[in-house]
Tab-separated table of C-alpha atoms and ligand atoms in Angstrom:
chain	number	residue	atom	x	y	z
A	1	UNK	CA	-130.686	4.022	-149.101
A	2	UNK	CA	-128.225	4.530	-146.294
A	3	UNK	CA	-128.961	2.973	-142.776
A	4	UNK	CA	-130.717	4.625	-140.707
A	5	UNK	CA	-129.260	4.205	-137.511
A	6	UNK	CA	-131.555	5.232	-133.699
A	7	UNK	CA	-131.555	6.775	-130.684
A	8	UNK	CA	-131.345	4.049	-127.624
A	9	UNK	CA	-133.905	5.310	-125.102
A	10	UNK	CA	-135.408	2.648	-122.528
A	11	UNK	CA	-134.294	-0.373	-124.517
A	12	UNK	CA	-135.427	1.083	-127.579
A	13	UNK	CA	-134.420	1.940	-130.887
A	14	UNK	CA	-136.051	4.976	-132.121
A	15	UNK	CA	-134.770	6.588	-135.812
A	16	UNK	CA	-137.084	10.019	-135.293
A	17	UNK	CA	-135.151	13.206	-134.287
A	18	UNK	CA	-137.497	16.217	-133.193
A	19	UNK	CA	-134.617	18.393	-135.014
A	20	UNK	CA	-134.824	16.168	-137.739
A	21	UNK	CA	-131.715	13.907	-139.268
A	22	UNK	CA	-127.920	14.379	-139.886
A	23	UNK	CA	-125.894	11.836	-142.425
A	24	UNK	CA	-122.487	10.310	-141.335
A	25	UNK	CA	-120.010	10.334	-144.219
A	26	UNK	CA	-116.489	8.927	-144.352
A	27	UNK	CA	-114.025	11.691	-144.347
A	28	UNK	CA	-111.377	9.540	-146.133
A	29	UNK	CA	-114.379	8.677	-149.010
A	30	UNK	CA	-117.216	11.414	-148.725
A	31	UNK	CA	-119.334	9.166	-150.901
A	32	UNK	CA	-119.415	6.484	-148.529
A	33	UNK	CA	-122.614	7.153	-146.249
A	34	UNK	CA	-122.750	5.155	-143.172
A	35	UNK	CA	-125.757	6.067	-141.990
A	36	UNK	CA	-128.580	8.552	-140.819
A	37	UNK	CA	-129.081	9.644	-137.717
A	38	UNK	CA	-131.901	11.367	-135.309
A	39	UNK	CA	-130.955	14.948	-134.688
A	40	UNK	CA	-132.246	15.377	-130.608
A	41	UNK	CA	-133.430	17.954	-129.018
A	42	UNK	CA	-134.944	18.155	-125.465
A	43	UNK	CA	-137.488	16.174	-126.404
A	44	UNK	CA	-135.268	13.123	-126.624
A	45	UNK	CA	-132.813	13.921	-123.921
A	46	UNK	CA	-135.911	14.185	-121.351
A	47	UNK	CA	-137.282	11.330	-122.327
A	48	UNK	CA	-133.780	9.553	-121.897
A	49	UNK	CA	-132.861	10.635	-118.817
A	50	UNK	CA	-136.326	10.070	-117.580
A	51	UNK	CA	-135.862	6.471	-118.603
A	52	UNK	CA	-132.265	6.433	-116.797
A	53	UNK	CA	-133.899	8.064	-113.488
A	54	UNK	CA	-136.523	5.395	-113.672
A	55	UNK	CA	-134.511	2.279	-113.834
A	56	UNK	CA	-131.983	3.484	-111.174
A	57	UNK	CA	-134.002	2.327	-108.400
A	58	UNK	CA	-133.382	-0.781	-109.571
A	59	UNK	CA	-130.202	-1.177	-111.246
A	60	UNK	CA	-128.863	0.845	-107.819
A	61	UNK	CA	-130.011	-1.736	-105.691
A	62	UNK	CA	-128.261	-4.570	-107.862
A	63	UNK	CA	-125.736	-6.256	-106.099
A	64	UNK	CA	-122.510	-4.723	-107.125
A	65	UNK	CA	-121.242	-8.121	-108.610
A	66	UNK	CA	-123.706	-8.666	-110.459
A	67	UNK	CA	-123.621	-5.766	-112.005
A	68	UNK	CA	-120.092	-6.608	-112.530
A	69	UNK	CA	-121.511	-9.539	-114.405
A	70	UNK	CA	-123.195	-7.580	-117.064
A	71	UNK	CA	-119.479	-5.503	-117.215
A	72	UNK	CA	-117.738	-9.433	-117.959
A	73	UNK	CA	-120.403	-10.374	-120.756
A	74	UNK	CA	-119.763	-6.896	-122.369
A	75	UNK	CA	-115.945	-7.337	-122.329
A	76	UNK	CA	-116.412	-10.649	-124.067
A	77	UNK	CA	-118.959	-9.214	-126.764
A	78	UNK	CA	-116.048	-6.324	-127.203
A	79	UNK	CA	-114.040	-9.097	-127.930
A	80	UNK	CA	-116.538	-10.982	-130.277
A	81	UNK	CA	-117.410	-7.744	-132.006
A	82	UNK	CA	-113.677	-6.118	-132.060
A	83	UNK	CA	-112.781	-6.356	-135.768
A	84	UNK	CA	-116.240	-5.120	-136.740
A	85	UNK	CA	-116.547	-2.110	-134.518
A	86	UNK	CA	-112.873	-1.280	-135.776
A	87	UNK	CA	-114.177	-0.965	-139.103
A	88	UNK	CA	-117.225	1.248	-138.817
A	89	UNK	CA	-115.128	3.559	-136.542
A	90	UNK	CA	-112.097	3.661	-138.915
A	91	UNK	CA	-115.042	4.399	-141.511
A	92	UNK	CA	-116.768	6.935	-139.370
A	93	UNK	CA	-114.017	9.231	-138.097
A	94	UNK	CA	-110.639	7.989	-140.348
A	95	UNK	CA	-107.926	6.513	-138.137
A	96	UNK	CA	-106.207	3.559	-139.330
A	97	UNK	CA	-107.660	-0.082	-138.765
A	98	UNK	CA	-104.882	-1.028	-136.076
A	99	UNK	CA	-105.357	2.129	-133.907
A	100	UNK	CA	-109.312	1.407	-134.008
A	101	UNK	CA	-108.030	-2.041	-133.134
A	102	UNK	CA	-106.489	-0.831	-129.946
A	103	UNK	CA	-109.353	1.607	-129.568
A	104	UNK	CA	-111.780	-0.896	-128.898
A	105	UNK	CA	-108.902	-2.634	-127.089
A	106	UNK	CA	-108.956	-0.653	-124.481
A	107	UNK	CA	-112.544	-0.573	-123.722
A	108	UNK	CA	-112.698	-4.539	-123.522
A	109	UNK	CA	-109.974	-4.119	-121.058
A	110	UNK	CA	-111.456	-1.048	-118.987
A	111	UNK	CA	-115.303	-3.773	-119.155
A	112	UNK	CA	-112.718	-6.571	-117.475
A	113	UNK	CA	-111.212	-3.898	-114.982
A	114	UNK	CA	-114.154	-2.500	-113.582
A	115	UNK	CA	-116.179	-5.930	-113.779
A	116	UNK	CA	-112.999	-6.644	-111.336
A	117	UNK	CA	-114.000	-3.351	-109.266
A	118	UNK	CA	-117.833	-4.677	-108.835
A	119	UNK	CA	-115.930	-7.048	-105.849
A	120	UNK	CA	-114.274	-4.161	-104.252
A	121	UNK	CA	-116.390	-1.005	-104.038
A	122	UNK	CA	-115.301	-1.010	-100.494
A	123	UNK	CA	-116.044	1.656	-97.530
A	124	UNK	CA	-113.682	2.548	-94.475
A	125	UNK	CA	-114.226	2.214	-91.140
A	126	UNK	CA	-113.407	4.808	-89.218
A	127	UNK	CA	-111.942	5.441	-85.356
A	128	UNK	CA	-114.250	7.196	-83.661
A	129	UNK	CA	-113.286	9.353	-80.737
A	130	UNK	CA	-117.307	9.166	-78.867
A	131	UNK	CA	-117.755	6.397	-76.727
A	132	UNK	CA	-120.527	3.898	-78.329
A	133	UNK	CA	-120.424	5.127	-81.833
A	134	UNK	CA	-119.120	3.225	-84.967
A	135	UNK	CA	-117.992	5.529	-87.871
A	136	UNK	CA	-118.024	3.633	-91.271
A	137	UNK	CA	-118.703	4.957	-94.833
A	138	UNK	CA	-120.145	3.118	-98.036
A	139	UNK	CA	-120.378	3.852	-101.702
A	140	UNK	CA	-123.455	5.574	-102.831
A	141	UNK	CA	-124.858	6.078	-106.237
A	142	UNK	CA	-124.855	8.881	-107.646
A	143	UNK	CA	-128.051	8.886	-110.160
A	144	UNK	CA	-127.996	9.545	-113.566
A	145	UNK	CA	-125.007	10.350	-115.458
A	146	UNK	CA	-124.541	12.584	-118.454
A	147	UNK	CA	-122.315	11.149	-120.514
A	148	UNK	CA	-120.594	13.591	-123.321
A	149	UNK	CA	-117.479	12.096	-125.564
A	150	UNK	CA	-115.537	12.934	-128.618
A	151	UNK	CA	-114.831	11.195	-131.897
A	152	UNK	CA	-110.913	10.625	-131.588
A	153	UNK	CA	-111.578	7.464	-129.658
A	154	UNK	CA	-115.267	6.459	-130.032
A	155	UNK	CA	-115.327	3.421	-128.360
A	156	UNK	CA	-112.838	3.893	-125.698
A	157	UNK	CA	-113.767	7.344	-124.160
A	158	UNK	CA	-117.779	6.320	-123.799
A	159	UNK	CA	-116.479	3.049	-122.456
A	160	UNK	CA	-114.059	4.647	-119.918
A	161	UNK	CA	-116.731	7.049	-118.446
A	162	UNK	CA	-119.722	4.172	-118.936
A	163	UNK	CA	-118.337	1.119	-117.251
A	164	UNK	CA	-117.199	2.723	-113.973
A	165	UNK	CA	-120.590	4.321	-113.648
A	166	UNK	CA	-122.356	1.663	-113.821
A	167	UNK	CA	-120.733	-0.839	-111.792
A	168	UNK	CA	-120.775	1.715	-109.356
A	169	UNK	CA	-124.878	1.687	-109.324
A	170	UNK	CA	-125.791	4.790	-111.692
A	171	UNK	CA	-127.713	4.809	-114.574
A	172	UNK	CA	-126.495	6.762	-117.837
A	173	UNK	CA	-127.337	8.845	-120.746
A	174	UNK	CA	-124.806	8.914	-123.425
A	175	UNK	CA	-124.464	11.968	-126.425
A	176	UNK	CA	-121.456	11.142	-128.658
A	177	UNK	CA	-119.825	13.269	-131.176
A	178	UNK	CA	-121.347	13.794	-134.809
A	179	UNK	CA	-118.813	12.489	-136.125
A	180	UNK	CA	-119.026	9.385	-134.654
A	181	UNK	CA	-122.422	8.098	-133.737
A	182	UNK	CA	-122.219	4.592	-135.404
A	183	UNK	CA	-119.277	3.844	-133.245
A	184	UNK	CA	-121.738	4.625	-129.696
A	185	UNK	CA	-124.651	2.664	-130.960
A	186	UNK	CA	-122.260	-0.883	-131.441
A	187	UNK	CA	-121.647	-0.424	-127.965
A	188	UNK	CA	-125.648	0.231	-127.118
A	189	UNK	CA	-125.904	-2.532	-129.078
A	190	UNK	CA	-123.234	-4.109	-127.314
A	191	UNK	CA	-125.266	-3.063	-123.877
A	192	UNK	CA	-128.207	-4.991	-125.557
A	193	UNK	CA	-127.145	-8.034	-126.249
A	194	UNK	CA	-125.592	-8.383	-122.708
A	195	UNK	CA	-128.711	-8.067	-121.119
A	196	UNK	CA	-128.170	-5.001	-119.113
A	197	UNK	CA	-131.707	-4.224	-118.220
A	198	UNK	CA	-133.849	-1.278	-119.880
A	199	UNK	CA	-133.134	2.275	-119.286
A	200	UNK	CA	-129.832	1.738	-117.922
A	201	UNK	CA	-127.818	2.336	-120.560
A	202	UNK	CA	-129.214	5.242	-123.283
A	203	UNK	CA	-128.183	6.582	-126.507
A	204	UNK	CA	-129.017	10.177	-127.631
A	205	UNK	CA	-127.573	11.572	-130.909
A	206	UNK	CA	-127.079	15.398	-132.021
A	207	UNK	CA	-124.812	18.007	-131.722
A	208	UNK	CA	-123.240	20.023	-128.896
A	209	UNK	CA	-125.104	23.379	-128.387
A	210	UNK	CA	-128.341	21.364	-128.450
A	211	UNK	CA	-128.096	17.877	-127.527
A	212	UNK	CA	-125.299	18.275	-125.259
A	213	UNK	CA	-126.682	21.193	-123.516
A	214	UNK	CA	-129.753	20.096	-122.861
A	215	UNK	CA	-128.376	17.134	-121.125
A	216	UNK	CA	-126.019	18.821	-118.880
A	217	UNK	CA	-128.523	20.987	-117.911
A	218	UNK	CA	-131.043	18.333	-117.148
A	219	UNK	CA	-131.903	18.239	-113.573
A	220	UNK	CA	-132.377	15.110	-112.888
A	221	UNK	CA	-128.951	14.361	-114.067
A	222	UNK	CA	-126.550	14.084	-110.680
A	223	UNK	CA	-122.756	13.932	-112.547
A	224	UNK	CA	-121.875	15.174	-115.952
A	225	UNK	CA	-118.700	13.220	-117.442
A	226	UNK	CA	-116.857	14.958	-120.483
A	227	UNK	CA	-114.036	14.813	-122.772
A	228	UNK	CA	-113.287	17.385	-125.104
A	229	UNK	CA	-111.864	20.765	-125.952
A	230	UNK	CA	-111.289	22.824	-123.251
A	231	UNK	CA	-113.966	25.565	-124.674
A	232	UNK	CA	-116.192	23.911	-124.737
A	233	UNK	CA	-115.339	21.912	-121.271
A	234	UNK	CA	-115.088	25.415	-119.522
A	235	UNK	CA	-118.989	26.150	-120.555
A	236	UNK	CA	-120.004	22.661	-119.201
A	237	UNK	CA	-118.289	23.565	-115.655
A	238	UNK	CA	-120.034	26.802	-115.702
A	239	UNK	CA	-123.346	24.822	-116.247
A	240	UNK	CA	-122.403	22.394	-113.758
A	241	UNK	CA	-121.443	25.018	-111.212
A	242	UNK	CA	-124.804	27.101	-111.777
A	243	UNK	CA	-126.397	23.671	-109.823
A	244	UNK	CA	-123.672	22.134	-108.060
A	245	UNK	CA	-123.645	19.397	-109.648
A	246	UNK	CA	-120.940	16.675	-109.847
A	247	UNK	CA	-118.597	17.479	-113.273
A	248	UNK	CA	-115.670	16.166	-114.620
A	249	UNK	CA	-113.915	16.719	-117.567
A	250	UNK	CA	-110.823	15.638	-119.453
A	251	UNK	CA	-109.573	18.132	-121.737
A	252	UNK	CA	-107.024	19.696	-124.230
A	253	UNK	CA	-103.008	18.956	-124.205
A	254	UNK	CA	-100.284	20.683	-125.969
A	255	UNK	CA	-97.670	17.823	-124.847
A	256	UNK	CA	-94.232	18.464	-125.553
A	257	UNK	CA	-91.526	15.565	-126.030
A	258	UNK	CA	-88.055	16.450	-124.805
A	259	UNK	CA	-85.049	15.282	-126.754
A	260	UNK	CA	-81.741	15.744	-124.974
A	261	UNK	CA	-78.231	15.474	-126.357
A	262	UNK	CA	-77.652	11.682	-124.522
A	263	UNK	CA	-81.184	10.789	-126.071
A	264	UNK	CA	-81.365	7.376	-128.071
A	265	UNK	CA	-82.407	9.176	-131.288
A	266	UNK	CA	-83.682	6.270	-132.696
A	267	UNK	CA	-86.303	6.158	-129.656
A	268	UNK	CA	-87.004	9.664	-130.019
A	269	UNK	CA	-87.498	9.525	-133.467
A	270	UNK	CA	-90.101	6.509	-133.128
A	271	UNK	CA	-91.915	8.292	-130.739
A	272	UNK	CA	-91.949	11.807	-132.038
A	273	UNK	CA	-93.535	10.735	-135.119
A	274	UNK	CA	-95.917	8.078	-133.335
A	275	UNK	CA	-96.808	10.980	-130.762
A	276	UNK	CA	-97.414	13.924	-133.328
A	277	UNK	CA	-98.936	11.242	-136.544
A	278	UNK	CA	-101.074	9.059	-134.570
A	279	UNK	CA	-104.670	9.295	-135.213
A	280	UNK	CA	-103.710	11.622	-137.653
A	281	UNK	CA	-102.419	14.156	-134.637
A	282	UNK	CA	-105.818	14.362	-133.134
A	283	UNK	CA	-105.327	13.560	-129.752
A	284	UNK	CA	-105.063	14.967	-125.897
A	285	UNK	CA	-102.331	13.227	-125.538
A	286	UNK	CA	-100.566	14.165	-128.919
A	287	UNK	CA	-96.680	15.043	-129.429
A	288	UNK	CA	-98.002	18.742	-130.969
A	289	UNK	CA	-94.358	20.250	-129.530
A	290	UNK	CA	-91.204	19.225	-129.957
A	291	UNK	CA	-88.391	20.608	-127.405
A	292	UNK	CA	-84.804	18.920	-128.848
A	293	UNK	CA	-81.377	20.041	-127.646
A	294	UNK	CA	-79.194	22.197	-130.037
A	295	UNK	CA	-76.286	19.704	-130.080
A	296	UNK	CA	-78.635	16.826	-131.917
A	297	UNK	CA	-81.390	19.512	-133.083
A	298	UNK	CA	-79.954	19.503	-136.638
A	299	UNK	CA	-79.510	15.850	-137.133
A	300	UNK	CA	-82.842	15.169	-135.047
A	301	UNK	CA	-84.777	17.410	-137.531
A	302	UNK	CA	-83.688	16.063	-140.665
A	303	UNK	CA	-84.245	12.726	-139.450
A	304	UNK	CA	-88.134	13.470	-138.426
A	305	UNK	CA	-88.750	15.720	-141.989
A	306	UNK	CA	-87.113	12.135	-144.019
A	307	UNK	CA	-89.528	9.744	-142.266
A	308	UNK	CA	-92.577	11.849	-141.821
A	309	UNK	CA	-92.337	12.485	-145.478
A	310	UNK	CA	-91.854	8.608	-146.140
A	311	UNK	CA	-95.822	7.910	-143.831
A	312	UNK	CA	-97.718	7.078	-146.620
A	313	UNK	CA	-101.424	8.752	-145.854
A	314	UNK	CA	-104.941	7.217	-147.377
A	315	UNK	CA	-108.162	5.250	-146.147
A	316	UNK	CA	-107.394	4.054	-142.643
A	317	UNK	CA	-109.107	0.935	-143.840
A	318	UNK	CA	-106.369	-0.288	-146.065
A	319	UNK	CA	-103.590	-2.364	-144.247
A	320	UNK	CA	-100.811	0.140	-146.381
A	321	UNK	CA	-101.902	3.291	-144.910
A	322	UNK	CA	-100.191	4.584	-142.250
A	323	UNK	CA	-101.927	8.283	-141.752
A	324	UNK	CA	-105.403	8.443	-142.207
A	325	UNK	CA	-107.651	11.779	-142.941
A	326	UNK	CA	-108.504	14.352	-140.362
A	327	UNK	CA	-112.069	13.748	-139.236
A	328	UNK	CA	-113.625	16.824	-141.385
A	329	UNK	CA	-113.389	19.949	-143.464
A	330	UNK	CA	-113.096	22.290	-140.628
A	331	UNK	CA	-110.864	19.857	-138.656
A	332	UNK	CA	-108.556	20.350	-141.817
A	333	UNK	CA	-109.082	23.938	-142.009
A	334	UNK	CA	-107.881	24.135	-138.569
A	335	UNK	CA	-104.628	22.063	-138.777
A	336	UNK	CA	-103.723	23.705	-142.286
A	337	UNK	CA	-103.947	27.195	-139.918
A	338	UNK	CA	-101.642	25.829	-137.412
A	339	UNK	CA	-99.326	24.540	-140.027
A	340	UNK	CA	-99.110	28.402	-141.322
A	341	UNK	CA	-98.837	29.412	-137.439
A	342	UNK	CA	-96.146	27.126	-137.161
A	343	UNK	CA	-94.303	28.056	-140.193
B	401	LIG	P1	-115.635	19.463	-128.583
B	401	LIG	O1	-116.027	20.339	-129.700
B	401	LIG	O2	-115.542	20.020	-127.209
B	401	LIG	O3	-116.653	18.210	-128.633
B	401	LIG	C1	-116.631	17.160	-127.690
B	401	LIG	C2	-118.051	16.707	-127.413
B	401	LIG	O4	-118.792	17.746	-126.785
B	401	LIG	C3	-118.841	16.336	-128.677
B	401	LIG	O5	-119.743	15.298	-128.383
B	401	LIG	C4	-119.583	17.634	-128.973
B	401	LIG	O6	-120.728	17.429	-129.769
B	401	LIG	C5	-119.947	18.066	-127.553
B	401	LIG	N1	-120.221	19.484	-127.381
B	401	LIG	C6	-119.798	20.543	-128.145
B	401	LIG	N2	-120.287	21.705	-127.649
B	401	LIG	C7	-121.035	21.400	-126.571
B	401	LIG	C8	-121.796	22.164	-125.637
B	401	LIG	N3	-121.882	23.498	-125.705
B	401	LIG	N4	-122.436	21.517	-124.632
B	401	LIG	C9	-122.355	20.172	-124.515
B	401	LIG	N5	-121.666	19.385	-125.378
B	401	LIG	C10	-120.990	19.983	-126.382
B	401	LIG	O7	-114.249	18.786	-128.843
B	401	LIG	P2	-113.541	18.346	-130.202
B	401	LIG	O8	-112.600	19.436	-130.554
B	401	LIG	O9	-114.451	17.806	-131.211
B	401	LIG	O10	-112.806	17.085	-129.577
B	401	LIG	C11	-111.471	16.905	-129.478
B	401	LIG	C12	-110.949	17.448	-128.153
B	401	LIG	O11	-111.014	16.437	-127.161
B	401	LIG	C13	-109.496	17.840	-128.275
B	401	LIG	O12	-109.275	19.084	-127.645
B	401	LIG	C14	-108.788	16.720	-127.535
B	401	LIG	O13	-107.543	17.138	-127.037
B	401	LIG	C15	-109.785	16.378	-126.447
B	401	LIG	N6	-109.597	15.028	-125.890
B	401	LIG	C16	-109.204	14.897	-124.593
B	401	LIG	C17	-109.003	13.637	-124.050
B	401	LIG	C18	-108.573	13.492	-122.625
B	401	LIG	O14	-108.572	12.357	-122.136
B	401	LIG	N7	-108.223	14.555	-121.934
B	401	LIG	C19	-109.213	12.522	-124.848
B	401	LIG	C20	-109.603	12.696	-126.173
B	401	LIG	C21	-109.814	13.955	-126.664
B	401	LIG	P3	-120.682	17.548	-131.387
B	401	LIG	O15	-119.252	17.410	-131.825
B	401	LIG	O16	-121.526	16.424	-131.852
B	401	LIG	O17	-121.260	18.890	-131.733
């Protein structure tokens, strides 16, 4: 029986979906089930932003330090917990054990940087040109935030919208990708075992059109946060616009690399094939065009064809592999298009 794995809605676990269930499979070894999860609806996402909107009262009123302190304890269960989160993500969405390494990496060191920001949420104080008036601002919380994040970097994209929203007072709902839900519920889990108090933090699992919706269109949520494509990212503005509510998003790249004739080819080499093979080429900030002067074109080509032909590709989770799958079939489908675009 695979694991069945819950939502995390006022400090509770909860493995019913109203939608019913989805499985998480391995895409580099589709017989390796990590778990089942609750397929949300409204139902769910109410309920956990209801619970968020009820325990900002008092989690806004927290002393920014302190809150800070919850932010330190996570950083140092991040730390505890590193090599184990690695692995489910590297099983969960396929990236190779020392990029899910530096995945969760980076969220210990965003909990340590924004438990740092908990002592200086300063205001301003301001000139003021009428005669017995003092002009100052201060921070204020926002609410609840809706929290949506894909699975290129499960830990470290809920972590970078997450941390800075709650030092900063607000409550949060989280709905992570499909593809990787066991990643967001070790860092609910994470949340948990630092004590951060009921309600604050939530979990809801299921997909986009559904789940996702429903939360950005939740009322009571003040700020939607997102990272993703930018189709999808220009629907959640539009929703976001409709009630003027706070939105940010973090979307698509099509980053070239330049290579010019004085370029150190070596250095352009190493980060050409870095940049485009990384996380199997899934990422905002991957090398997906390559702009190289016709003096060293010929000789920079050849060069890039030899070693990306020598990156030996399998299961992220053994140390040999250097390229692991693409997260799914349609994922694959996709590239294998561009590839014929490209040719
Ligand atoms: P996506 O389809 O937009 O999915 C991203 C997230 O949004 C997932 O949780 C998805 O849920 C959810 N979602 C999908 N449709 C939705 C809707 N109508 N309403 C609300 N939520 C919805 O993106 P993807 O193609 O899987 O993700 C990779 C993209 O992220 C790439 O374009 C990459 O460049 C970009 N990215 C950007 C950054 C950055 O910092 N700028 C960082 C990493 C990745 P389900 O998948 O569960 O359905």
């Amino acid at each position: 029986m695979p694991a069945a794995y819950g939502n995390y809605i006022n400090g509770k676990w909860i493995t019913k979906g109203s939608r019913g269930t989805f499985e998480n499979r391995s895409p580099a070894d589709p017989s390796d089930v990590i778990g089942v999860f609750p397929e949300s609806g409204q139902e769910e996402v109410e309920a956990a932003v209801r619970a968020a909107r009820e325990a900002f009262a008092a989690w806004s009123r927290t002393p920014a330090p302190k809150r800070a302190d919850y932010l330190r304890r996570v950083g140092d269960l991040l730390t505890r917990h590193k090599d184990e989160i690695a692995r489910i993500a590297t099983r969960e969405m396929g990236k190779i054990l020392t990029e899910t390494r530096g995945d969760v990496q980076e969220g210990i060191d965003c909990a340590y940087y924004y438990s740092g920001e908990g002592r200086r949420l300063f205001g301003q104080t301001v000139p003021t040109e009428l005669p017995n008036k003092f002009g100052m601002s201060i921070r204020r919380s926002i609410g609840v935030a809706g929290l949506i994040t894909p699975w290129n970097f499960p830990l470290a994209i809920p972590t970078w919208k997450s941390f800075p929203a709650l030092v900063c007072g607000n409550t949060l709902v989280l709905k992570p990708a499909e593809d990787s839900p066991a990643t967001a519920v070790k860092l609910m889990e994470v949340f948990e075992e630092a004590g951060v108090p009921k309600g604050v933090v939530n979990l809801v699992h299921g997909d986009g059109p559904n789940t996702g919706a429903a939360l950005v269109r939740s009322e009571q949520v003040g700020v939607v946060s997102f990272t993703g494509s930018s189709v999808t990212g220009r629907e959640i503005a539009k929703l976001c616009g409709g009630s003027l509510k706070r939105c940010s998003l973090e979307l698509g790249g099509k980053n070239a690399q330049i290579v010019m004739e004085d370029a150190d080819l070596d250095l352009a080499l190493e980060g050409a094939l870095w940049g485009a093979f990384g996380t199997t080429g899934q990422r905002c900030t991957a090398t997906s065009r390559l702009i190289v002067h016709k003096k060293v074109a010929g000789e920079f080509t050849a060069r890039l064809v030899e070693a990306a032909k020598k990156l030996k590709l399998g299961n992220g989770l053994e140390d040999s592999t250097q390229v692991g799958p693409l997260v799914n079939k349609s994922q694959q489908a996709r590239v294998a298009n561009y590839c014929k675009i490209g040719v």
